[in-house]
C-alpha positions as a LaTeX table, in Angstrom:
\begin{tabular}{lrrr}
\hline
Residue & $x$ (\AA) & $y$ (\AA) & $z$ (\AA) \\
\hline
Glu1 & 75.84 & $-25.55$ & 33.45 \\
Ile2 & 74.79 & $-26.41$ & 30.33 \\
Leu3 & 71.15 & $-26.97$ & 31.47 \\
Leu4 & 71.37 & $-23.36$ & 33.32 \\
Ile5 & 72.43 & $-22.46$ & 29.86 \\
Met6 & 69.68 & $-23.58$ & 28.24 \\
Gly7 & 67.31 & $-22.51$ & 30.75 \\
Lys8 & 68.56 & $-18.63$ & 30.34 \\
Arg9 & 68.21 & $-19.05$ & 26.72 \\
Glu10 & 64.49 & $-20.39$ & 27.11 \\
Ala11 & 63.71 & $-17.50$ & 29.42 \\
Glu12 & 65.29 & $-15.25$ & 27.14 \\
Gly13 & 63.15 & $-16.69$ & 24.16 \\
Ala14 & 60.01 & $-16.18$ & 26.10 \\
Ile15 & 60.46 & $-12.68$ & 26.80 \\
Gln16 & 61.38 & $-11.87$ & 23.37 \\
Gly17 & 58.14 & $-13.79$ & 22.16 \\
Thr18 & 55.91 & $-11.75$ & 24.30 \\
Lys19 & 58.09 & $-8.51$ & 23.18 \\
Gly20 & 56.53 & $-9.62$ & 19.64 \\
Asn21 & 53.52 & $-9.93$ & 20.76 \\
Lys22 & 52.84 & $-7.33$ & 22.57 \\
Lys23 & 54.62 & $-5.43$ & 19.38 \\
Ala24 & 51.99 & $-7.02$ & 17.19 \\
Lys25 & 49.06 & $-6.11$ & 19.55 \\
Gln26 & 50.43 & $-2.52$ & 18.72 \\
Ser27 & 50.51 & $-3.07$ & 15.33 \\
Asp28 & 46.55 & $-4.00$ & 15.26 \\
Glu29 & 45.67 & $-1.48$ & 17.53 \\
Leu30 & 47.37 & 1.30 & 15.32 \\
Asp31 & 45.61 & $-0.85$ & 12.01 \\
Ser32 & 42.49 & $-0.07$ & 13.05 \\
Lys33 & 43.09 & 3.62 & 14.24 \\
Thr34 & 44.76 & 4.08 & 10.98 \\
Ile35 & 41.69 & 2.60 & 8.55 \\
Val36 & 39.04 & 4.05 & 10.21 \\
Ser37 & 41.14 & 7.62 & 10.12 \\
Gly38 & 41.72 & 6.97 & 6.78 \\
Val39 & 38.15 & 6.16 & 6.11 \\
Leu40 & 36.73 & 9.59 & 7.56 \\
Asp41 & 39.46 & 11.65 & 5.66 \\
Ala42 & 38.05 & 10.25 & 2.20 \\
Leu43 & 34.67 & 11.28 & 2.89 \\
Glu44 & 35.42 & 14.96 & 3.92 \\
Asp45 & 36.19 & 14.33 & $-0.12$ \\
His46 & 32.88 & 13.46 & $-0.76$ \\
Gln47 & 30.96 & 15.07 & 2.56 \\
Asp48 & 28.08 & 16.86 & $-0.25$ \\
Ala49 & 27.65 & 13.96 & $-1.87$ \\
Val50 & 26.74 & 11.88 & 0.83 \\
Ser51 & 25.14 & 14.57 & 2.62 \\
Lys52 & 22.43 & 15.59 & $-0.20$ \\
Leu53 & 21.69 & 11.68 & $-0.09$ \\
Arg54 & 21.30 & 11.56 & 3.80 \\
Glu55 & 19.06 & 14.46 & 3.33 \\
Gly56 & 17.07 & 12.24 & 0.45 \\
Ile57 & 17.44 & 9.42 & 2.30 \\
Asp58 & 16.29 & 10.96 & 5.50 \\
Glu59 & 12.98 & 12.72 & 3.72 \\
Ile60 & 11.89 & 9.62 & 2.27 \\
Ala61 & 11.70 & 7.99 & 6.18 \\
Asp62 & 9.84 & 10.97 & 7.37 \\
Ala63 & 6.92 & 10.31 & 4.60 \\
Glu64 & 6.87 & 6.87 & 5.05 \\
Thr65 & 6.51 & 7.54 & 9.02 \\
Lys66 & 3.90 & 10.38 & 8.18 \\
Glu67 & 1.77 & 7.46 & 5.65 \\
Ala68 & 2.42 & 4.92 & 8.41 \\
Arg69 & 0.75 & 6.73 & 10.90 \\
Met70 & $-1.98$ & 7.90 & 7.96 \\
Ile71 & $-2.83$ & 4.44 & 7.31 \\
Ala72 & $-3.13$ & 2.87 & 11.45 \\
Asn73 & $-5.42$ & 5.98 & 11.89 \\
Lys74 & $-7.55$ & 4.96 & 8.73 \\
Tyr75 & $-8.01$ & 1.32 & 10.33 \\
Arg76 & $-8.66$ & 3.06 & 14.13 \\
Gln77 & $-11.23$ & 5.10 & 13.09 \\
Lys78 & $-12.73$ & 1.58 & 10.68 \\
Lys79 & $-12.30$ & $-0.18$ & 14.11 \\
Thr80 & $-14.27$ & 2.10 & 16.66 \\
Leu81 & $-17.43$ & 1.39 & 15.21 \\
Leu82 & $-17.33$ & $-2.38$ & 16.68 \\
Leu83 & $-15.42$ & $-1.43$ & 19.45 \\
Lys84 & $-18.18$ & 0.07 & 21.15 \\
Lys85 & $-20.53$ & $-1.77$ & 20.73 \\
Gln86 & $-17.80$ & $-4.78$ & 22.43 \\
Gly87 & $-17.56$ & $-2.02$ & 25.34 \\
Ala88 & $-21.68$ & $-2.47$ & 25.64 \\
Phe89 & $-21.04$ & $-5.89$ & 26.04 \\
Ile90 & $-18.43$ & $-4.71$ & 28.50 \\
Glu91 & $-20.24$ & $-2.76$ & 30.43 \\
Lys92 & $-22.39$ & $-5.91$ & 31.94 \\
Val93 & $-19.46$ & $-7.63$ & 33.05 \\
Pro94 & $-18.37$ & $-5.89$ & 36.61 \\
Asn95 & $-14.87$ & $-5.40$ & 37.07 \\
Phe96 & $-13.64$ & $-5.97$ & 33.72 \\
Trp97 & $-11.62$ & $-3.20$ & 33.09 \\
Ala98 & $-9.66$ & $-3.57$ & 36.25 \\
Ala99 & $-9.03$ & $-7.36$ & 35.77 \\
Val100 & $-7.44$ & $-6.96$ & 32.83 \\
Leu101 & $-5.06$ & $-4.47$ & 33.24 \\
Ala102 & $-4.22$ & $-6.44$ & 36.71 \\
Ala103 & $-3.88$ & $-9.70$ & 34.35 \\
Asn104 & $-2.04$ & $-7.93$ & 31.78 \\
Ala105 & 2.39 & $-8.06$ & 32.69 \\
Ala106 & 2.75 & $-4.88$ & 31.19 \\
Thr107 & $-0.20$ & $-2.74$ & 32.18 \\
Glu108 & 0.22 & $-3.86$ & 35.96 \\
Gln109 & 3.56 & $-2.39$ & 36.51 \\
Phe110 & 1.60 & 1.00 & 36.45 \\
Phe111 & $-0.87$ & 0.77 & 39.10 \\
Ser112 & 0.23 & 1.19 & 42.85 \\
Glu113 & $-1.68$ & $-1.17$ & 45.16 \\
Lys114 & $-4.18$ & 1.49 & 46.76 \\
Asp115 & $-5.14$ & 2.30 & 42.37 \\
Trp116 & $-7.56$ & $-1.18$ & 42.26 \\
Ser117 & $-9.57$ & 0.96 & 44.43 \\
Val118 & $-9.86$ & 3.28 & 41.95 \\
Met119 & $-10.30$ & 1.11 & 39.17 \\
Ser120 & $-12.56$ & $-1.51$ & 40.61 \\
His121 & $-14.90$ & 1.86 & 39.54 \\
Cys122 & $-13.70$ & 1.93 & 35.90 \\
Ser123 & $-16.88$ & 1.11 & 33.27 \\
Gly124 & $-15.01$ & 1.80 & 30.56 \\
Met125 & $-11.84$ & 2.61 & 28.58 \\
Ser126 & $-11.60$ & 3.67 & 24.68 \\
Leu127 & $-8.22$ & 4.95 & 22.70 \\
Lys128 & $-10.25$ & 6.54 & 19.68 \\
Ala129 & $-8.80$ & 8.76 & 16.65 \\
Ser130 & $-9.94$ & 12.58 & 17.83 \\
Gly131 & $-10.22$ & 13.39 & 13.68 \\
Ile132 & $-8.44$ & 16.86 & 14.31 \\
Asp133 & $-4.85$ & 16.40 & 13.26 \\
Gly134 & $-4.38$ & 12.97 & 13.77 \\
Asp135 & $-4.63$ & 12.93 & 17.43 \\
Thr136 & $-5.28$ & 10.03 & 18.91 \\
Val137 & $-7.53$ & 10.53 & 22.87 \\
Phe138 & $-7.71$ & 7.91 & 25.78 \\
Thr139 & $-10.72$ & 7.55 & 27.76 \\
Met140 & $-10.76$ & 6.32 & 31.41 \\
Glu141 & $-14.54$ & 6.04 & 32.07 \\
Phe142 & $-15.40$ & 5.81 & 35.55 \\
Lys143 & $-18.37$ & 5.24 & 38.31 \\
Pro144 & $-20.41$ & 8.09 & 39.97 \\
Ser145 & $-19.74$ & 5.15 & 43.19 \\
Asn146 & $-15.75$ & 6.26 & 42.78 \\
Pro147 & $-14.72$ & 7.45 & 46.15 \\
Phe148 & $-12.02$ & 9.75 & 45.26 \\
Phe149 & $-12.30$ & 12.07 & 42.15 \\
Lys150 & $-15.62$ & 13.32 & 40.88 \\
Asn151 & $-14.76$ & 13.14 & 37.08 \\
Ala152 & $-17.06$ & 11.24 & 34.96 \\
Glu153 & $-13.87$ & 9.84 & 32.85 \\
Ile154 & $-10.31$ & 11.64 & 32.22 \\
Asn155 & $-8.59$ & 11.68 & 28.85 \\
Ile156 & $-5.27$ & 11.84 & 27.49 \\
Thr157 & $-4.65$ & 13.26 & 24.13 \\
Ile158 & $-2.49$ & 12.21 & 21.61 \\
Ser159 & $-0.52$ & 13.98 & 18.46 \\
Glu160 & $-0.22$ & 12.03 & 15.69 \\
Asn161 & 4.14 & 11.68 & 15.89 \\
Asp162 & 2.68 & 10.13 & 19.39 \\
Thr163 & 4.01 & 12.83 & 21.68 \\
Pro164 & 1.43 & 13.72 & 24.48 \\
Leu165 & $-0.17$ & 16.77 & 24.42 \\
Ala166 & $-2.44$ & 16.95 & 26.57 \\
Cys167 & $-4.49$ & 15.32 & 29.69 \\
Ser168 & $-7.52$ & 15.98 & 32.60 \\
Asn169 & $-7.16$ & 17.14 & 35.86 \\
Ile170 & $-8.00$ & 14.54 & 38.70 \\
Asp171 & $-10.98$ & 16.81 & 40.80 \\
Phe172 & $-10.79$ & 14.36 & 43.58 \\
Lys173 & $-13.36$ & 14.69 & 45.96 \\
Asp174 & $-13.33$ & 16.48 & 50.19 \\
Gly175 & $-11.19$ & 14.59 & 52.48 \\
Arg176 & $-9.42$ & 12.55 & 49.23 \\
Gly177 & $-5.69$ & 12.99 & 47.32 \\
Ile178 & $-2.64$ & 12.01 & 45.34 \\
Ala179 & $-1.44$ & 10.69 & 48.67 \\
Asp180 & $-4.07$ & 7.96 & 49.01 \\
Leu181 & $-2.90$ & 6.67 & 46.11 \\
Asn182 & 0.71 & 6.63 & 46.96 \\
Thr183 & 2.67 & 3.98 & 48.15 \\
Glu184 & 6.01 & 3.53 & 49.71 \\
Asp185 & 6.79 & 1.34 & 47.13 \\
Gln186 & 5.19 & 2.65 & 43.81 \\
Asp187 & 3.50 & 6.46 & 43.08 \\
Ser188 & 0.07 & 6.41 & 41.67 \\
Phe189 & $-0.56$ & 5.83 & 37.80 \\
Phe190 & $-3.14$ & 8.44 & 38.55 \\
Asn191 & 0.27 & 11.49 & 38.85 \\
Ile192 & $-0.17$ & 11.58 & 35.31 \\
Phe193 & $-3.41$ & 13.45 & 35.80 \\
Ile194 & $-1.65$ & 15.77 & 38.95 \\
Gly195 & 0.00 & 19.32 & 37.87 \\
Gly196 & 0.01 & 21.65 & 34.74 \\
Pro197 & 0.22 & 21.14 & 31.58 \\
Leu198 & 1.55 & 17.85 & 30.17 \\
Glu199 & 3.69 & 19.47 & 27.92 \\
Asp200 & 5.68 & 21.26 & 30.51 \\
Asp201 & 7.04 & 18.18 & 32.34 \\
Glu202 & 9.19 & 15.66 & 30.23 \\
Glu203 & 8.48 & 12.62 & 33.53 \\
Arg204 & 4.69 & 12.88 & 33.39 \\
Gln205 & 5.60 & 13.03 & 29.62 \\
Asn206 & 7.44 & 10.13 & 29.81 \\
Ala207 & 5.48 & 8.24 & 31.71 \\
Val208 & 2.44 & 8.76 & 29.10 \\
Met209 & 4.05 & 7.14 & 26.53 \\
Met210 & 5.72 & 3.94 & 28.39 \\
Leu211 & 1.69 & 3.93 & 29.37 \\
Met212 & 0.79 & 3.97 & 25.58 \\
Ser213 & 2.82 & 1.20 & 23.72 \\
Gln214 & 1.29 & $-1.13$ & 26.39 \\
Leu215 & $-1.89$ & $-0.57$ & 26.24 \\
Glu216 & $-3.34$ & 0.33 & 22.49 \\
Gln217 & $-2.98$ & $-3.66$ & 21.90 \\
Thr218 & $-4.54$ & $-4.38$ & 24.78 \\
Leu219 & $-7.60$ & $-2.36$ & 24.26 \\
Glu220 & $-7.95$ & $-3.82$ & 21.38 \\
Asp221 & $-8.07$ & $-7.10$ & 22.61 \\
Pro222 & $-8.40$ & $-7.00$ & 26.56 \\
Phe223 & $-9.22$ & $-10.41$ & 25.92 \\
Met224 & $-5.66$ & $-11.72$ & 25.55 \\
Ser225 & $-4.87$ & $-9.96$ & 28.55 \\
Leu226 & $-7.77$ & $-11.85$ & 30.35 \\
Glu227 & $-6.57$ & $-15.67$ & 29.38 \\
Met228 & $-2.53$ & $-14.56$ & 29.70 \\
Gly229 & $-3.35$ & $-13.63$ & 33.32 \\
Gly230 & $-5.39$ & $-16.89$ & 33.86 \\
Glu231 & $-2.39$ & $-18.41$ & 33.25 \\
Arg232 & 0.21 & $-16.42$ & 35.44 \\
Thr233 & 0.19 & $-17.36$ & 38.91 \\
Ser234 & 2.22 & $-14.27$ & 40.04 \\
Arg235 & 1.52 & $-13.56$ & 44.04 \\
Asn236 & 0.86 & $-9.51$ & 42.65 \\
Tyr237 & $-1.67$ & $-10.28$ & 39.90 \\
Lys238 & $-3.65$ & $-12.70$ & 42.36 \\
Thr239 & $-4.07$ & $-9.61$ & 44.95 \\
His240 & $-4.88$ & $-7.13$ & 42.91 \\
Ile241 & $-7.86$ & $-9.28$ & 41.63 \\
Gly242 & $-9.05$ & $-10.19$ & 44.90 \\
Thr243 & $-8.78$ & $-6.13$ & 45.57 \\
Val244 & $-11.35$ & $-5.22$ & 42.52 \\
Ile245 & $-13.60$ & $-8.32$ & 43.31 \\
Gln246 & $-13.45$ & $-7.67$ & 47.60 \\
Leu247 & $-14.33$ & $-4.05$ & 46.36 \\
Asn248 & $-17.04$ & $-4.52$ & 44.70 \\
\hline
\end{tabular}
């Protein structure tokens, strides 16, 4: 009987302890909410002053971003001549740009399996400041042997704040179309160049922004991508390179 009484007391003590923990937890939650609420209430007394300070900080951030873009464009223009001379050597190497894009995991993902049939005819790629309002133009050049479309080159124009502005429309050869390049698993990279004005198509704008975020460094130093590709054992990479070489 004594043991039963002791067991009952221990059980009651455990229950009381649990209730105490719940109350403590509720108290902690209540305290945190009270703290947040109190800070927000206190800020209301200084809302005008804080708002003016935030406006000043935002203005400085905008000026910083604008100046950084101006500096980037300035040095991009300085690189243009050297990159052009580099391009003259690259043009002598068959399949160069297709190999660069296939070797880089970050750029490879944008292309369907069938796109490599087009990329094997790519003779040049560049990213240049247009000199108009700080815009930048990405260009891909193609050999006349390209069996899919007539364009000697296709372009994408990017504003100084990295917003896609416009792109070329692909002029497919007779009997050819974008369906020839799409696959069941992936749409063609060249879908970017199909449709109405780029500024009216948010999905294509997002695709361009993702592409450009990966391409700029690749275009400035394509040899790094090739070195990285040499170390990769990706089955897709080997397949892509094999397709490019076979087509030429």
